[in-house]
Amino acid sequence: MTADEKFSNAMRAARSRLITLGAVFVGIVVVVVVWMWIESGHESTDDAQVDAHITQIAAQVPGTVAVVAVQDNQHVKAGDVLITLDPRSYQAAVERAQADLADAEAAALAARTGVPIASTTTT
């Protein structure tokens, strides 16, 4: 075996080891990435405490919820509709206010027509 053949065999062995090490490294990276992707959606705790981003929301008006427009854990932006309230109670309040207004207008009209009669009878 000549020196060139020995050198060539050593280079092939070194190249083979380098390819094997590269393949092992790529395999480890793939396993770590897949494991992180699978575990990214799972929370675990040993003391029943989980850190999370919590945003309080409050209604501007009270009412009965008719439609929930979002799913659990869905990302929402400012201005997105989260729920729709049942409009029947608000419509009833509007109709009640309109009836009270009509009653007050009728009472005012009756008072205006009754004032001249009262002033005439007192004199």
Tab-separated table of C-alpha atoms in Angstrom:
chain	number	residue	atom	x	y	z
A	1	MET	CA	0.000	0.000	0.000
A	2	THR	CA	1.484	3.295	-1.040
A	3	ALA	CA	1.448	6.549	0.866
A	4	ASP	CA	-1.119	8.000	-1.532
A	5	GLU	CA	-3.470	5.060	-0.950
A	6	LYS	CA	-3.067	5.369	2.835
A	7	PHE	CA	-3.772	9.104	2.613
A	8	SER	CA	-6.788	8.482	0.378
A	9	ASN	CA	-8.176	5.862	2.789
A	10	ALA	CA	-7.627	8.234	5.735
A	11	MET	CA	-9.457	11.016	3.859
A	12	ARG	CA	-12.370	8.673	3.066
A	13	ALA	CA	-12.563	7.616	6.715
A	14	ALA	CA	-12.433	11.235	7.890
A	15	ARG	CA	-15.112	12.235	5.334
A	16	SER	CA	-17.247	9.285	6.435
A	17	ARG	CA	-16.927	10.309	10.119
A	18	LEU	CA	-17.742	13.928	9.237
A	19	ILE	CA	-20.855	12.885	7.294
A	20	THR	CA	-21.944	10.635	10.165
A	21	LEU	CA	-21.442	13.409	12.733
A	22	GLY	CA	-23.349	15.844	10.497
A	23	ALA	CA	-26.221	13.387	10.123
A	24	VAL	CA	-26.338	12.819	13.901
A	25	PHE	CA	-26.331	16.608	14.497
A	26	VAL	CA	-29.136	17.163	11.963
A	27	GLY	CA	-31.109	14.307	13.560
A	28	ILE	CA	-30.751	15.842	17.027
A	29	VAL	CA	-31.848	19.251	15.727
A	30	VAL	CA	-34.903	17.702	14.023
A	31	VAL	CA	-35.867	15.826	17.199
A	32	VAL	CA	-35.528	18.972	19.340
A	33	VAL	CA	-37.559	21.095	16.900
A	34	VAL	CA	-40.319	18.484	16.640
A	35	TRP	CA	-40.416	18.080	20.434
A	36	MET	CA	-40.656	21.860	20.941
A	37	TRP	CA	-43.430	22.101	18.327
A	38	ILE	CA	-45.453	19.310	19.990
A	39	GLU	CA	-44.972	20.674	23.520
A	40	SER	CA	-45.602	24.332	22.636
A	41	GLY	CA	-49.369	24.042	23.209
A	42	HIS	CA	-49.204	22.240	26.536
A	43	GLU	CA	-48.945	23.843	29.967
A	44	SER	CA	-47.839	21.891	32.988
A	45	THR	CA	-47.516	22.862	36.614
A	46	ASP	CA	-46.691	21.262	39.940
A	47	ASP	CA	-48.336	23.923	42.111
A	48	ALA	CA	-51.562	24.671	40.169
A	49	GLN	CA	-50.274	28.096	39.096
A	50	VAL	CA	-49.949	28.951	35.420
A	51	ASP	CA	-48.526	32.227	34.131
A	52	ALA	CA	-50.593	33.679	31.310
A	53	HIS	CA	-51.669	36.908	29.700
A	54	ILE	CA	-55.139	37.688	31.046
A	55	THR	CA	-57.185	40.644	29.886
A	56	GLN	CA	-60.249	41.722	31.809
A	57	ILE	CA	-63.278	42.673	29.760
A	58	ALA	CA	-66.466	44.342	30.924
A	59	ALA	CA	-69.727	45.174	29.253
A	60	GLN	CA	-70.706	48.793	28.747
A	61	VAL	CA	-74.360	47.806	29.234
A	62	PRO	CA	-75.993	44.840	30.967
A	63	GLY	CA	-77.921	42.287	28.943
A	64	THR	CA	-78.529	38.693	27.986
A	65	VAL	CA	-75.949	37.172	25.638
A	66	ALA	CA	-77.538	36.012	22.378
A	67	VAL	CA	-74.445	35.042	20.348
A	68	VAL	CA	-70.820	34.327	21.317
A	69	ALA	CA	-68.714	35.263	18.286
A	70	VAL	CA	-65.323	33.838	19.397
A	71	GLN	CA	-63.909	30.435	20.302
A	72	ASP	CA	-61.865	29.555	23.396
A	73	ASN	CA	-58.246	30.774	23.175
A	74	GLN	CA	-58.929	32.625	19.914
A	75	HIS	CA	-56.752	35.701	19.323
A	76	VAL	CA	-58.814	38.872	19.027
A	77	LYS	CA	-57.958	42.463	18.213
A	78	ALA	CA	-59.331	45.695	19.633
A	79	GLY	CA	-62.732	46.369	18.131
A	80	ASP	CA	-63.571	42.728	17.333
A	81	VAL	CA	-67.115	41.698	18.236
A	82	LEU	CA	-66.956	39.182	21.084
A	83	ILE	CA	-70.644	38.752	21.874
A	84	THR	CA	-74.021	40.003	20.677
A	85	LEU	CA	-76.624	40.947	23.254
A	86	ASP	CA	-80.313	40.086	22.932
A	87	PRO	CA	-81.950	43.338	21.708
A	88	ARG	CA	-85.451	42.561	23.039
A	89	SER	CA	-84.875	44.051	26.496
A	90	TYR	CA	-83.443	47.239	24.961
A	91	GLN	CA	-86.314	47.475	22.488
A	92	ALA	CA	-88.779	47.135	25.384
A	93	ALA	CA	-86.967	49.928	27.256
A	94	VAL	CA	-87.147	52.187	24.168
A	95	GLU	CA	-90.865	51.481	23.765
A	96	ARG	CA	-91.428	52.150	27.494
A	97	ALA	CA	-89.554	55.472	27.214
A	98	GLN	CA	-91.587	56.429	24.144
A	99	ALA	CA	-94.809	55.629	26.024
A	100	ASP	CA	-93.660	57.699	29.032
A	101	LEU	CA	-92.840	60.593	26.687
A	102	ALA	CA	-96.269	60.376	25.037
A	103	ASP	CA	-97.892	60.293	28.498
A	104	ALA	CA	-95.925	63.365	29.611
A	105	GLU	CA	-96.801	65.226	26.399
A	106	ALA	CA	-100.489	64.384	26.884
A	107	ALA	CA	-100.337	65.578	30.497
A	108	ALA	CA	-98.647	68.826	29.399
A	109	LEU	CA	-101.293	69.388	26.729
A	110	ALA	CA	-104.047	68.714	29.261
A	111	ALA	CA	-102.469	71.160	31.702
A	112	ARG	CA	-102.287	73.897	29.054
A	113	THR	CA	-105.937	73.501	28.129
A	114	GLY	CA	-107.009	73.337	31.781
A	115	VAL	CA	-105.238	76.568	32.834
A	116	PRO	CA	-107.543	79.008	30.946
A	117	ILE	CA	-110.619	77.228	32.340
A	118	ALA	CA	-109.293	77.496	35.878
A	119	SER	CA	-108.406	81.175	35.478
A	120	THR	CA	-111.843	81.971	34.038
A	121	THR	CA	-113.725	80.220	36.823
A	122	THR	CA	-111.724	81.863	39.596
A	123	THR	CA	-112.366	85.366	38.411
